[in-house]
mmCIF file of C-alpha atoms in Angstrom:
data_model
loop_
_atom_site.group_PDB
_atom_site.id
_atom_site.type_symbol
_atom_site.label_atom_id
_atom_site.label_comp_id
_atom_site.label_asym_id
_atom_site.label_seq_id
_atom_site.Cartn_x
_atom_site.Cartn_y
_atom_site.Cartn_z
ATOM 1 C CA MET Y 9 0.000 0.000 0.000
ATOM 2 C CA ALA Y 10 2.712 2.403 1.055
ATOM 3 C CA LYS Y 11 4.783 1.648 -2.020
ATOM 4 C CA ALA Y 12 1.876 2.379 -4.352
ATOM 5 C CA GLN Y 13 1.304 5.665 -2.572
ATOM 6 C CA ARG Y 14 4.927 6.630 -2.922
ATOM 7 C CA ILE Y 15 4.949 5.955 -6.640
ATOM 8 C CA ASP Y 16 2.064 8.185 -7.592
ATOM 9 C CA GLY Y 17 2.727 10.611 -4.728
ATOM 10 C CA ARG Y 18 3.810 13.474 -6.946
ATOM 11 C CA GLY Y 19 0.949 13.061 -9.413
ATOM 12 C CA GLY Y 20 -1.464 12.878 -6.478
ATOM 13 C CA LYS Y 21 -0.132 16.104 -4.996
ATOM 14 C CA ARG Y 22 -0.550 17.995 -8.221
ATOM 15 C CA ARG Y 23 -4.031 16.633 -8.682
ATOM 16 C CA ASP Y 24 -4.908 17.721 -5.173
ATOM 17 C CA PHE Y 25 -3.586 21.191 -5.926
ATOM 18 C CA LEU Y 26 -5.685 21.476 -9.079
ATOM 19 C CA VAL Y 27 -8.740 20.195 -7.288
ATOM 20 C CA GLY Y 28 -8.106 22.800 -4.611
ATOM 21 C CA VAL Y 29 -7.912 25.552 -7.202
ATOM 22 C CA ALA Y 30 -11.081 24.292 -8.874
ATOM 23 C CA ARG Y 31 -12.902 24.312 -5.549
ATOM 24 C CA GLY Y 32 -11.618 27.791 -4.934
ATOM 25 C CA ILE Y 33 -12.973 28.991 -8.269
ATOM 26 C CA ALA Y 34 -16.282 27.275 -7.571
ATOM 27 C CA GLY Y 35 -16.486 28.944 -4.182
ATOM 28 C CA ALA Y 36 -15.554 32.324 -5.610
ATOM 29 C CA LEU Y 37 -18.270 32.016 -8.244
ATOM 30 C CA LEU Y 38 -20.889 30.809 -5.829
ATOM 31 C CA PHE Y 39 -20.322 33.839 -3.637
ATOM 32 C CA ALA Y 40 -19.535 36.492 -6.189
ATOM 33 C CA LEU Y 41 -21.607 35.699 -9.261
ATOM 34 C CA PRO Y 42 -24.655 37.675 -8.098
ATOM 35 C CA MET Y 43 -22.417 40.677 -7.598
ATOM 36 C CA LEU Y 44 -20.634 40.100 -10.885
ATOM 37 C CA MET Y 45 -24.016 40.545 -12.489
ATOM 38 C CA THR Y 46 -25.098 43.595 -10.517
ATOM 39 C CA MET Y 47 -25.055 46.840 -12.433
ATOM 40 C CA GLU Y 48 -24.329 48.991 -9.438
ATOM 41 C CA MET Y 49 -21.174 47.024 -8.658
ATOM 42 C CA TRP Y 50 -19.883 47.698 -12.174
ATOM 43 C CA GLU Y 51 -20.615 51.378 -11.809
ATOM 44 C CA LEU Y 52 -18.884 51.471 -8.466
ATOM 45 C CA GLY Y 53 -15.813 50.260 -10.287
ATOM 46 C CA PHE Y 54 -15.429 53.663 -11.806
ATOM 47 C CA TYR Y 55 -16.955 56.068 -9.350
ATOM 48 C CA ILE Y 56 -16.047 54.670 -5.932
ATOM 49 C CA ASP Y 57 -13.617 56.872 -4.039
ATOM 50 C CA ARG Y 58 -10.245 55.206 -4.593
ATOM 51 C CA ARG Y 59 -9.281 55.636 -0.958
ATOM 52 C CA LYS Y 60 -12.396 53.789 0.198
ATOM 53 C CA LEU Y 61 -11.656 51.055 -2.303
ATOM 54 C CA LEU Y 62 -8.087 50.781 -1.030
ATOM 55 C CA LEU Y 63 -9.321 50.563 2.540
ATOM 56 C CA LEU Y 64 -11.671 47.768 1.590
ATOM 57 C CA LEU Y 65 -8.947 45.849 -0.221
ATOM 58 C CA LEU Y 66 -6.568 46.266 2.717
ATOM 59 C CA LEU Y 67 -9.149 45.276 5.332
ATOM 60 C CA ASN Y 68 -9.889 42.180 3.286
ATOM 61 C CA LEU Y 69 -6.381 40.886 3.959
ATOM 62 C CA PRO Y 70 -6.535 40.376 7.749
ATOM 63 C CA LEU Y 71 -10.117 39.216 7.319
ATOM 64 C CA LEU Y 72 -9.008 36.452 4.987
ATOM 65 C CA VAL Y 73 -6.040 35.509 7.158
ATOM 66 C CA VAL Y 74 -8.157 35.136 10.303
ATOM 67 C CA LEU Y 75 -10.794 33.228 8.351
ATOM 68 C CA ALA Y 76 -8.157 30.928 6.868
ATOM 69 C CA HIS Y 77 -6.587 30.354 10.250
ATOM 70 C CA ARG Y 78 -9.940 29.488 11.758
ATOM 71 C CA LEU Y 79 -11.175 27.336 8.941
ATOM 72 C CA GLY Y 80 -7.784 25.912 8.112
ATOM 73 C CA PHE Y 81 -7.774 22.264 7.359
ATOM 74 C CA GLU Y 82 -9.054 20.443 10.419
ATOM 75 C CA HIS Y 83 -8.879 23.699 12.414
ATOM 76 C CA THR Y 84 -5.182 23.316 13.016
ATOM 77 C CA ALA Y 85 -3.699 25.640 10.420
ATOM 78 C CA THR Y 86 -0.715 27.724 11.434
ATOM 79 C CA TRP Y 87 -0.570 31.437 10.709
ATOM 80 C CA ARG Y 88 1.909 30.850 7.913
ATOM 81 C CA GLU Y 89 -0.459 28.437 6.224
ATOM 82 C CA ALA Y 90 -3.258 30.914 6.749
ATOM 83 C CA VAL Y 91 -1.275 33.617 4.944
ATOM 84 C CA ARG Y 92 -0.506 31.217 2.118
ATOM 85 C CA ASP Y 93 -4.169 30.258 1.808
ATOM 86 C CA THR Y 94 -5.113 33.926 1.841
ATOM 87 C CA ALA Y 95 -2.770 34.707 -1.019
ATOM 88 C CA ALA Y 96 -4.156 31.801 -3.011
ATOM 89 C CA ALA Y 97 -7.748 32.775 -2.303
ATOM 90 C CA TYR Y 98 -7.164 36.406 -3.234
ATOM 91 C CA GLY Y 99 -5.472 35.338 -6.446
ATOM 92 C CA ILE Y 100 -8.303 33.021 -7.356
ATOM 93 C CA GLY Y 101 -10.782 35.761 -6.498
ATOM 94 C CA ILE Y 102 -9.080 38.309 -8.744
ATOM 95 C CA PHE Y 103 -8.685 35.883 -11.617
ATOM 96 C CA THR Y 104 -12.305 34.686 -11.418
ATOM 97 C CA SER Y 105 -13.660 38.222 -11.240
ATOM 98 C CA ALA Y 106 -11.567 39.371 -14.183
ATOM 99 C CA PHE Y 107 -12.507 36.364 -16.258
ATOM 100 C CA PHE Y 108 -16.227 36.713 -15.776
ATOM 101 C CA LEU Y 109 -16.289 40.470 -16.111
ATOM 102 C CA ALA Y 110 -14.515 40.029 -19.436
ATOM 103 C CA LEU Y 111 -16.914 37.246 -20.405
ATOM 104 C CA PHE Y 112 -19.895 39.506 -19.799
ATOM 105 C CA GLY Y 113 -18.283 42.294 -21.752
ATOM 106 C CA ILE Y 114 -18.152 44.559 -18.728
ATOM 107 C CA ILE Y 115 -14.451 45.018 -19.201
ATOM 108 C CA ARG Y 116 -12.960 45.221 -22.660
ATOM 109 C CA PHE Y 117 -9.786 46.235 -24.380
ATOM 110 C CA GLY Y 118 -9.822 49.937 -24.993
ATOM 111 C CA MET Y 119 -11.434 50.781 -21.680
ATOM 112 C CA PRO Y 120 -9.444 53.047 -19.440
ATOM 113 C CA LEU Y 121 -7.185 50.996 -17.196
ATOM 114 C CA ASP Y 122 -8.440 52.790 -14.106
ATOM 115 C CA GLU Y 123 -11.992 51.663 -14.812
ATOM 116 C CA THR Y 124 -11.008 48.069 -15.535
ATOM 117 C CA LEU Y 125 -8.897 47.773 -12.415
ATOM 118 C CA GLY Y 126 -11.601 49.354 -10.276
ATOM 119 C CA LYS Y 127 -14.208 46.932 -11.523
ATOM 120 C CA ILE Y 128 -12.022 43.903 -10.908
ATOM 121 C CA ALA Y 129 -10.784 45.139 -7.547
ATOM 122 C CA ILE Y 130 -14.198 45.681 -6.056
ATOM 123 C CA GLN Y 131 -15.406 42.252 -7.147
ATOM 124 C CA SER Y 132 -12.286 40.546 -5.861
ATOM 125 C CA VAL Y 133 -13.296 41.121 -2.241
ATOM 126 C CA PRO Y 134 -16.382 38.874 -2.141
ATOM 127 C CA ALA Y 135 -14.784 36.541 -4.667
ATOM 128 C CA SER Y 136 -11.750 36.021 -2.445
ATOM 129 C CA ILE Y 137 -13.927 35.268 0.585
ATOM 130 C CA GLY Y 138 -15.820 32.749 -1.517
ATOM 131 C CA ALA Y 139 -12.616 31.195 -2.817
ATOM 132 C CA LEU Y 140 -11.336 30.696 0.718
ATOM 133 C CA LEU Y 141 -14.581 29.176 1.893
ATOM 134 C CA GLY Y 142 -14.743 26.993 -1.189
ATOM 135 C CA ARG Y 143 -11.346 25.530 -0.560
ATOM 136 C CA SER Y 144 -11.884 24.812 3.100
ATOM 137 C CA GLN Y 145 -15.610 24.269 3.661
ATOM 138 C CA LEU Y 146 -17.094 22.812 0.528
ATOM 139 C CA GLY Y 147 -14.509 20.133 0.059
ATOM 140 C CA GLY Y 148 -14.859 18.210 3.294
ATOM 141 C CA SER Y 149 -11.746 16.092 3.600
ATOM 142 C CA GLY Y 150 -9.377 17.943 1.315
ATOM 143 C CA SER Y 151 -5.920 16.453 1.396
ATOM 144 C CA GLU Y 152 -3.694 19.409 0.604
ATOM 145 C CA ASP Y 153 -1.754 19.082 3.820
ATOM 146 C CA SER Y 154 -0.684 15.620 4.852
ATOM 147 C CA ARG Y 155 0.553 17.050 8.109
ATOM 148 C CA ASP Y 156 -2.759 17.628 9.844
ATOM 149 C CA GLU Y 157 -4.142 14.366 11.073
ATOM 150 C CA GLU Y 158 -6.440 14.938 14.038
ATOM 151 C CA GLU Y 159 -9.892 16.325 13.799
ATOM 152 C CA SER Y 160 -9.896 18.311 16.970
ATOM 153 C CA GLY Y 161 -13.641 18.901 16.682
ATOM 154 C CA ASP Y 162 -14.395 15.223 16.993
ATOM 155 C CA ASP Y 163 -12.185 13.477 19.484
ATOM 156 C CA GLY Y 164 -13.973 14.784 22.556
ATOM 157 C CA GLN Y 165 -11.693 17.760 23.046
ATOM 158 C CA PRO Y 166 -13.854 20.847 22.778
ATOM 159 C CA LEU Y 167 -12.867 23.370 20.160
ATOM 160 C CA GLU Y 168 -12.572 26.687 21.917
ATOM 161 C CA THR Y 169 -13.875 29.701 20.086
ATOM 162 C CA GLY Y 170 -12.849 32.934 21.704
ATOM 163 C CA TYR Y 171 -15.425 35.645 22.183
ATOM 164 C CA ALA Y 172 -13.597 37.975 19.839
ATOM 165 C CA THR Y 173 -13.503 35.283 17.180
ATOM 166 C CA GLU Y 174 -17.248 34.739 17.543
ATOM 167 C CA LEU Y 175 -17.906 38.413 16.952
ATOM 168 C CA PHE Y 176 -15.415 38.405 14.088
ATOM 169 C CA MET Y 177 -17.209 35.529 12.394
ATOM 170 C CA MET Y 178 -20.473 37.415 12.720
ATOM 171 C CA ALA Y 179 -18.813 40.442 11.165
ATOM 172 C CA ILE Y 180 -17.696 38.397 8.170
ATOM 173 C CA GLY Y 181 -21.198 37.022 7.655
ATOM 174 C CA ALA Y 182 -22.696 40.485 7.905
ATOM 175 C CA LEU Y 183 -20.052 41.948 5.591
ATOM 176 C CA PHE Y 184 -20.661 39.355 2.954
ATOM 177 C CA ILE Y 185 -24.396 40.055 2.830
ATOM 178 C CA ALA Y 186 -23.794 43.792 3.012
ATOM 179 C CA LEU Y 187 -21.510 43.656 -0.029
ATOM 180 C CA ASN Y 188 -24.300 41.950 -1.922
ATOM 181 C CA VAL Y 189 -27.112 44.263 -0.950
ATOM 182 C CA ALA Y 190 -25.638 47.678 -0.151
ATOM 183 C CA PRO Y 191 -24.744 48.808 -3.693
ATOM 184 C CA THR Y 192 -28.224 48.219 -5.079
ATOM 185 C CA GLU Y 193 -30.798 50.908 -5.605
ATOM 186 C CA GLU Y 194 -33.544 48.746 -4.176
ATOM 187 C CA MET Y 195 -31.933 48.835 -0.778
ATOM 188 C CA ILE Y 196 -31.957 52.597 -0.542
ATOM 189 C CA LEU Y 197 -35.434 52.689 -2.036
ATOM 190 C CA VAL Y 198 -36.738 50.430 0.713
ATOM 191 C CA SER Y 199 -35.294 52.801 3.297
ATOM 192 C CA TYR Y 200 -37.120 55.701 1.613
ATOM 193 C CA LYS Y 201 -40.418 53.874 1.452
ATOM 194 C CA MET Y 202 -40.422 52.599 5.022
ATOM 195 C CA THR Y 203 -42.117 54.517 7.777
ATOM 196 C CA TYR Y 204 -40.450 54.761 11.165
ATOM 197 C CA TRP Y 205 -42.787 52.085 12.488
ATOM 198 C CA HIS Y 206 -41.577 49.791 9.736
ATOM 199 C CA ALA Y 207 -38.010 50.510 10.793
ATOM 200 C CA LEU Y 208 -38.822 49.703 14.401
ATOM 201 C CA ALA Y 209 -40.346 46.409 13.361
ATOM 202 C CA ALA Y 210 -37.277 45.699 11.231
ATOM 203 C CA ILE Y 211 -34.988 46.154 14.243
ATOM 204 C CA LEU Y 212 -37.062 43.778 16.356
ATOM 205 C CA VAL Y 213 -37.355 41.220 13.590
ATOM 206 C CA SER Y 214 -33.593 41.353 12.978
ATOM 207 C CA ILE Y 215 -32.794 40.692 16.622
ATOM 208 C CA ALA Y 216 -35.469 38.014 17.001
ATOM 209 C CA MET Y 217 -34.346 36.302 13.819
ATOM 210 C CA MET Y 218 -30.717 36.309 14.887
ATOM 211 C CA HIS Y 219 -31.506 34.924 18.277
ATOM 212 C CA ALA Y 220 -33.946 32.293 17.093
ATOM 213 C CA PHE Y 221 -31.769 31.245 14.211
ATOM 214 C CA VAL Y 222 -28.858 30.320 16.346
ATOM 215 C CA TYR Y 223 -30.438 29.139 19.556
ATOM 216 C CA ALA Y 224 -33.944 27.835 19.190
ATOM 217 C CA MET Y 225 -33.293 25.768 16.116
ATOM 218 C CA SER Y 226 -31.207 22.722 16.656
ATOM 219 C CA PHE Y 227 -29.243 23.028 13.461
ATOM 220 C CA GLN Y 228 -25.915 21.396 13.214
ATOM 221 C CA GLY Y 229 -23.699 23.960 14.885
ATOM 222 C CA GLY Y 230 -26.549 25.543 16.828
ATOM 223 C CA HIS Y 231 -25.599 26.897 20.191
ATOM 224 C CA GLU Y 232 -27.510 24.987 22.815
ATOM 225 C CA LEU Y 233 -27.470 26.676 26.131
ATOM 226 C CA SER Y 234 -26.303 24.669 29.095
ATOM 227 C CA PRO Y 235 -29.280 24.078 31.374
ATOM 228 C CA HIS Y 236 -28.315 26.602 34.029
ATOM 229 C CA THR Y 237 -28.151 29.711 31.868
ATOM 230 C CA PRO Y 238 -31.139 32.033 31.946
ATOM 231 C CA TRP Y 239 -32.425 32.785 28.438
ATOM 232 C CA TRP Y 240 -31.486 36.418 28.470
ATOM 233 C CA HIS Y 241 -27.830 35.603 29.072
ATOM 234 C CA ALA Y 242 -27.315 34.608 25.483
ATOM 235 C CA LEU Y 243 -29.357 37.530 24.209
ATOM 236 C CA VAL Y 244 -27.199 40.064 25.980
ATOM 237 C CA ARG Y 245 -23.859 38.351 25.529
ATOM 238 C CA PHE Y 246 -24.150 37.191 21.959
ATOM 239 C CA THR Y 247 -27.215 38.225 20.015
ATOM 240 C CA LEU Y 248 -27.251 41.925 20.850
ATOM 241 C CA PRO Y 249 -23.509 42.370 20.269
ATOM 242 C CA GLY Y 250 -24.051 40.452 17.041
ATOM 243 C CA TYR Y 251 -26.718 42.931 15.998
ATOM 244 C CA VAL Y 252 -24.466 45.845 16.850
ATOM 245 C CA VAL Y 253 -21.774 44.222 14.720
ATOM 246 C CA ALA Y 254 -24.301 43.947 11.870
ATOM 247 C CA LEU Y 255 -25.181 47.638 12.324
ATOM 248 C CA ALA Y 256 -21.523 48.659 12.274
ATOM 249 C CA ILE Y 257 -20.760 46.583 9.198
ATOM 250 C CA SER Y 258 -23.822 48.006 7.435
ATOM 251 C CA LEU Y 259 -22.677 51.534 8.214
ATOM 252 C CA TYR Y 260 -19.200 50.751 6.885
ATOM 253 C CA ALA Y 261 -20.593 49.170 3.704
ATOM 254 C CA LEU Y 262 -22.913 52.112 3.027
ATOM 255 C CA TRP Y 263 -20.070 54.552 3.580
ATOM 256 C CA THR Y 264 -17.803 52.596 1.234
ATOM 257 C CA PHE Y 265 -20.408 52.462 -1.511
ATOM 258 C CA GLU Y 266 -21.045 56.203 -1.368
ATOM 259 C CA ARG Y 267 -24.574 55.919 -0.081
ATOM 260 C CA LEU Y 268 -24.172 58.261 2.849
ATOM 261 C CA SER Y 269 -22.757 61.406 1.267
ATOM 262 C CA GLY Y 270 -24.408 64.464 2.751
ATOM 263 C CA ALA Y 271 -27.306 62.586 4.265
ATOM 264 C CA PRO Y 272 -28.707 63.640 7.638
ATOM 265 C CA PRO Y 273 -28.373 61.189 10.575
ATOM 266 C CA LEU Y 274 -31.946 59.957 10.390
ATOM 267 C CA THR Y 275 -31.659 58.971 6.719
ATOM 268 C CA ILE Y 276 -28.397 57.181 7.499
ATOM 269 C CA ALA Y 277 -30.029 55.386 10.422
ATOM 270 C CA MET Y 278 -32.888 54.183 8.232
ATOM 271 C CA ALA Y 279 -30.515 52.862 5.608
ATOM 272 C CA VAL Y 280 -28.405 51.125 8.249
ATOM 273 C CA ILE Y 281 -31.480 49.518 9.791
ATOM 274 C CA VAL Y 282 -32.652 48.231 6.425
ATOM 275 C CA LEU Y 283 -29.238 46.830 5.534
ATOM 276 C CA SER Y 284 -28.822 45.276 8.975
ATOM 277 C CA LEU Y 285 -31.838 43.053 8.439
ATOM 278 C CA PRO Y 286 -30.064 40.824 5.929
ATOM 279 C CA GLY Y 287 -26.812 41.632 7.678
ATOM 280 C CA ALA Y 288 -28.065 40.139 10.934
ATOM 281 C CA LEU Y 289 -29.145 37.057 9.055
ATOM 282 C CA GLY Y 290 -25.678 36.784 7.547
ATOM 283 C CA ALA Y 291 -24.090 37.191 10.959
ATOM 284 C CA ALA Y 292 -26.290 34.467 12.462
ATOM 285 C CA ALA Y 293 -25.633 32.160 9.528
ATOM 286 C CA ALA Y 294 -21.889 32.719 9.795
ATOM 287 C CA ARG Y 295 -21.991 31.805 13.453
ATOM 288 C CA LEU Y 296 -23.771 28.584 12.605
ATOM 289 C CA ILE Y 297 -21.672 27.589 9.649
ATOM 290 C CA LEU Y 298 -18.205 28.744 10.576
ATOM 291 C CA MET Q 25 -16.228 31.126 25.177
ATOM 292 C CA THR Q 26 -17.984 28.563 23.079
ATOM 293 C CA SER Q 27 -17.010 24.910 23.092
ATOM 294 C CA THR Q 28 -17.850 22.707 20.196
ATOM 295 C CA ARG Q 29 -18.712 19.152 21.077
ATOM 296 C CA LYS Q 30 -20.386 16.774 18.630
ATOM 297 C CA GLY Q 31 -21.329 19.716 16.472
ATOM 298 C CA MET Q 32 -23.217 21.492 19.215
ATOM 299 C CA ASN Q 33 -21.617 24.582 20.626
ATOM 300 C CA THR Q 34 -22.215 25.031 24.319
ATOM 301 C CA GLU Q 35 -21.907 28.407 25.867
ATOM 302 C CA HIS Q 36 -20.011 28.300 29.173
ATOM 303 C CA ASP Q 37 -21.978 29.599 32.110
ATOM 304 C CA GLU Q 38 -19.014 31.443 33.601
ATOM 305 C CA PRO Q 39 -18.619 34.140 31.004
ATOM 306 C CA ARG Q 40 -15.727 36.479 31.300
ATOM 307 C CA ILE Q 41 -16.264 40.032 32.279
ATOM 308 C CA VAL Q 42 -15.508 41.245 28.744
ATOM 309 C CA GLU Q 43 -18.609 39.485 27.443
ATOM 310 C CA TRP Q 44 -20.725 41.312 29.981
ATOM 311 C CA ILE Q 45 -19.174 44.666 29.160
ATOM 312 C CA VAL Q 46 -19.709 44.169 25.431
ATOM 313 C CA GLY Q 47 -23.186 42.821 26.120
ATOM 314 C CA ALA Q 48 -24.119 45.774 28.288
ATOM 315 C CA GLY Q 49 -22.750 48.244 25.766
ATOM 316 C CA SER Q 50 -24.654 46.571 22.955
ATOM 317 C CA THR Q 51 -27.879 46.525 24.934
ATOM 318 C CA LEU Q 52 -27.454 50.230 25.586
ATOM 319 C CA LEU Q 53 -26.786 51.003 21.924
ATOM 320 C CA VAL Q 54 -29.727 48.990 20.667
ATOM 321 C CA THR Q 55 -32.023 50.509 23.279
ATOM 322 C CA LEU Q 56 -30.912 53.988 22.222
ATOM 323 C CA LEU Q 57 -31.542 53.155 18.576
ATOM 324 C CA ILE Q 58 -34.993 51.784 19.308
ATOM 325 C CA GLY Q 59 -35.752 54.807 21.473
ATOM 326 C CA TRP Q 60 -34.651 57.248 18.804
ATOM 327 C CA ILE Q 61 -36.663 55.624 16.027
ATOM 328 C CA THR Q 62 -39.719 55.350 18.269
ATOM 329 C CA TRP Q 63 -39.406 59.028 19.112
ATOM 330 C CA GLU Q 64 -39.173 59.895 15.431
ATOM 331 C CA ALA Q 65 -42.142 57.681 14.688
ATOM 332 C CA LEU Q 66 -44.233 59.508 17.257
ATOM 333 C CA THR Q 67 -43.149 63.079 16.616
ATOM 334 C CA ASN Q 68 -42.047 63.312 13.005
ATOM 335 C CA GLU Q 69 -44.605 64.779 10.655
ATOM 336 C CA ARG Q 70 -44.294 63.224 7.270
ATOM 337 C CA GLU Q 71 -45.224 66.295 5.287
ATOM 338 C CA PRO Q 72 -45.074 66.118 1.510
ATOM 339 C CA PRO Q 73 -41.778 67.231 -0.053
ATOM 340 C CA ALA Q 74 -41.063 70.949 -0.362
ATOM 341 C CA PHE Q 75 -38.093 72.299 -2.241
ATOM 342 C CA VAL Q 76 -35.751 75.221 -1.830
ATOM 343 C CA VAL Q 77 -33.480 75.824 -4.816
ATOM 344 C CA ARG Q 78 -30.305 77.843 -4.500
ATOM 345 C CA PRO Q 79 -27.945 78.763 -7.311
ATOM 346 C CA LEU Q 80 -24.383 78.231 -6.206
ATOM 347 C CA ALA Q 81 -21.636 79.082 -8.660
ATOM 348 C CA THR Q 82 -21.531 80.332 -12.203
ATOM 349 C CA GLU Q 83 -18.489 79.548 -14.276
ATOM 350 C CA ALA Q 84 -17.531 80.071 -17.891
ATOM 351 C CA VAL Q 85 -16.620 76.774 -19.546
ATOM 352 C CA ALA Q 86 -15.608 75.546 -23.000
ATOM 353 C CA ASP Q 87 -18.808 76.179 -24.955
ATOM 354 C CA GLY Q 88 -20.938 78.163 -22.566
ATOM 355 C CA TYR Q 89 -21.560 78.726 -18.910
ATOM 356 C CA ARG Q 90 -22.068 76.260 -16.087
ATOM 357 C CA VAL Q 91 -24.470 77.152 -13.316
ATOM 358 C CA GLU Q 92 -24.295 74.920 -10.222
ATOM 359 C CA PHE Q 93 -27.244 74.806 -7.892
ATOM 360 C CA SER Q 94 -28.565 72.841 -4.963
ATOM 361 C CA VAL Q 95 -32.081 71.658 -4.336
ATOM 362 C CA GLU Q 96 -33.016 71.030 -0.756
ATOM 363 C CA ASN Q 97 -35.975 68.975 0.378
ATOM 364 C CA THR Q 98 -37.044 70.637 3.614
ATOM 365 C CA ALA Q 99 -39.837 68.210 4.423
ATOM 366 C CA GLY Q 100 -39.848 64.844 6.146
ATOM 367 C CA SER Q 101 -40.542 62.606 3.171
ATOM 368 C CA THR Q 102 -38.332 61.651 0.279
ATOM 369 C CA ALA Q 103 -39.109 62.721 -3.258
ATOM 370 C CA ALA Q 104 -38.195 60.799 -6.388
ATOM 371 C CA ALA Q 105 -37.804 61.935 -9.997
ATOM 372 C CA VAL Q 106 -37.495 65.591 -9.036
ATOM 373 C CA VAL Q 107 -37.494 67.709 -12.184
ATOM 374 C CA VAL Q 108 -35.816 71.092 -11.982
ATOM 375 C CA HIS Q 109 -36.155 73.695 -14.721
ATOM 376 C CA GLY Q 110 -33.649 76.425 -15.392
ATOM 377 C CA ASP Q 111 -34.948 79.334 -17.462
ATOM 378 C CA LEU Q 112 -32.518 81.965 -18.664
ATOM 379 C CA GLU Q 113 -34.189 84.982 -20.162
ATOM 380 C CA THR Q 114 -31.944 87.229 -22.263
ATOM 381 C CA ASP Q 115 -33.351 89.990 -24.468
ATOM 382 C CA GLY Q 116 -36.741 88.363 -24.787
ATOM 383 C CA GLU Q 117 -35.332 84.917 -25.626
ATOM 384 C CA THR Q 118 -35.605 82.121 -23.109
ATOM 385 C CA GLU Q 119 -33.168 79.263 -22.843
ATOM 386 C CA ARG Q 120 -34.612 76.372 -20.927
ATOM 387 C CA ASN Q 121 -32.772 73.428 -19.449
ATOM 388 C CA ASP Q 122 -33.993 70.502 -17.382
ATOM 389 C CA VAL Q 123 -32.425 68.166 -14.921
ATOM 390 C CA THR Q 124 -33.985 65.207 -13.105
ATOM 391 C CA PHE Q 125 -32.804 64.022 -9.718
ATOM 392 C CA ASP Q 126 -33.435 60.332 -8.998
ATOM 393 C CA TYR Q 127 -33.976 61.008 -5.310
ATOM 394 C CA VAL Q 128 -33.888 63.971 -3.021
ATOM 395 C CA PRO Q 129 -34.125 62.413 0.436
ATOM 396 C CA ALA Q 130 -35.966 63.996 3.356
ATOM 397 C CA ARG Q 131 -34.122 66.979 4.808
ATOM 398 C CA SER Q 132 -31.215 66.581 2.443
ATOM 399 C CA GLN Q 133 -29.906 68.472 -0.493
ATOM 400 C CA ALA Q 134 -28.740 67.358 -3.888
ATOM 401 C CA LYS Q 135 -26.534 69.253 -6.289
ATOM 402 C CA GLY Q 136 -26.770 69.616 -10.033
ATOM 403 C CA ALA Q 137 -25.688 71.976 -12.788
ATOM 404 C CA PHE Q 138 -26.936 73.518 -16.016
ATOM 405 C CA PHE Q 139 -24.995 74.495 -19.114
ATOM 406 C CA PHE Q 140 -26.224 77.657 -20.826
ATOM 407 C CA THR Q 141 -24.989 79.246 -24.036
ATOM 408 C CA SER Q 142 -25.755 82.824 -22.951
ATOM 409 C CA ASP Q 143 -24.229 84.453 -19.911
ATOM 410 C CA PRO Q 144 -26.503 83.857 -16.918
ATOM 411 C CA ARG Q 145 -25.169 86.916 -15.186
ATOM 412 C CA ALA Q 146 -26.378 89.084 -18.062
ATOM 413 C CA GLY Q 147 -29.872 87.690 -18.155
ATOM 414 C CA ASN Q 148 -32.678 86.719 -15.838
ATOM 415 C CA LEU Q 149 -32.176 83.238 -14.423
ATOM 416 C CA THR Q 150 -34.935 81.305 -12.646
ATOM 417 C CA ILE Q 151 -34.334 77.832 -11.325
ATOM 418 C CA ARG Q 152 -37.216 75.973 -9.789
ATOM 419 C CA ALA Q 153 -38.323 72.442 -8.989
ATOM 420 C CA VAL Q 154 -41.434 71.638 -10.996
ATOM 421 C CA SER Q 155 -42.448 68.070 -10.135
ATOM 422 C CA TYR Q 156 -41.676 64.979 -8.127
ATOM 423 C CA THR Q 157 -43.021 61.482 -7.586
ATOM 424 C CA GLU Q 158 -43.346 59.394 -4.475
ATOM 425 C CA PRO Q 159 -40.498 56.863 -4.369
#
């Protein structure tokens, strides 16, 4: 058995690498294709403030590294592996975005370079997150690293998730949804059409949804409370901070996509509340899945 | 801290103080937000949009003159498809230009500009908002 493995070892490694890349592309597409086909995202490519775009691209780096470290194969990835995975994911994200934007004719030869780069850059953020998730989550038992043997989530040793990491995961989920929804006109239109009572209901529904999603439903990965904790413990310690995270991420996304310029606080608040509804859902989902 | 065992994450019942601080802060923030929106819901009159138009700057450009202006919606409801007319009357002849704003949100202003062939400073310029729709 061992001899046979040694003989086709090199071919196996390369195949694994290609499979990994393919999964990365699949993940990038799964997450970014809706945005690749959203008109407002294309337009943002040429009118977004370049400094805001740079900030987004830079913030994406530590986000990917922490995500890679956390999701790293069998949860035991080192920081160096996380950085390597991040670079790969970002590369796959950029390549996939560029390819499909060119396929749709959104970028062509003869377009100003600034416009082309802007369009690719803004799409590369969700695409890179998708590529990372595709390589680590969707593949199950990927065999890129022969080093990691133990599944620390299974052998009885509890996998500790720090509080900060929990909030960070929620932020990633919220950010991903926000990137999808924030650029669109419909989102801002909803905030114009809603009355303040609607907004109030939206806040309550967001919080209730978040809380119920994670706790009351016994999904795989749901957080069951140990019998002694009063119900409001989890609401105050996890759900409400999660909602605040969703609010903060929504505010950041709206600011990045130039939706806040010159607006009075109340208009901003309405837009943030509307965006935080799907954002809270994304945060709760991220906490379940990741 | 959250431990993962057999796929179920169990929250520890001895949370660290940081969780309580963050939790308390979040509760405060959310309560403030709910309070603010409730207050607005109870006190804010949603009057129909009303516009105040102000010319800003006039500048000579390549083939004419650019007149920048701002249109402010002073009321509590947002207006969509706001059409603004600019009429420049010079020696009995009127030059008319139009611009349409997709949205002018409640209590906000939006900026636009007209290009005229005659000098606006020499003639009689009126800029006014003429119509809007509900978003």
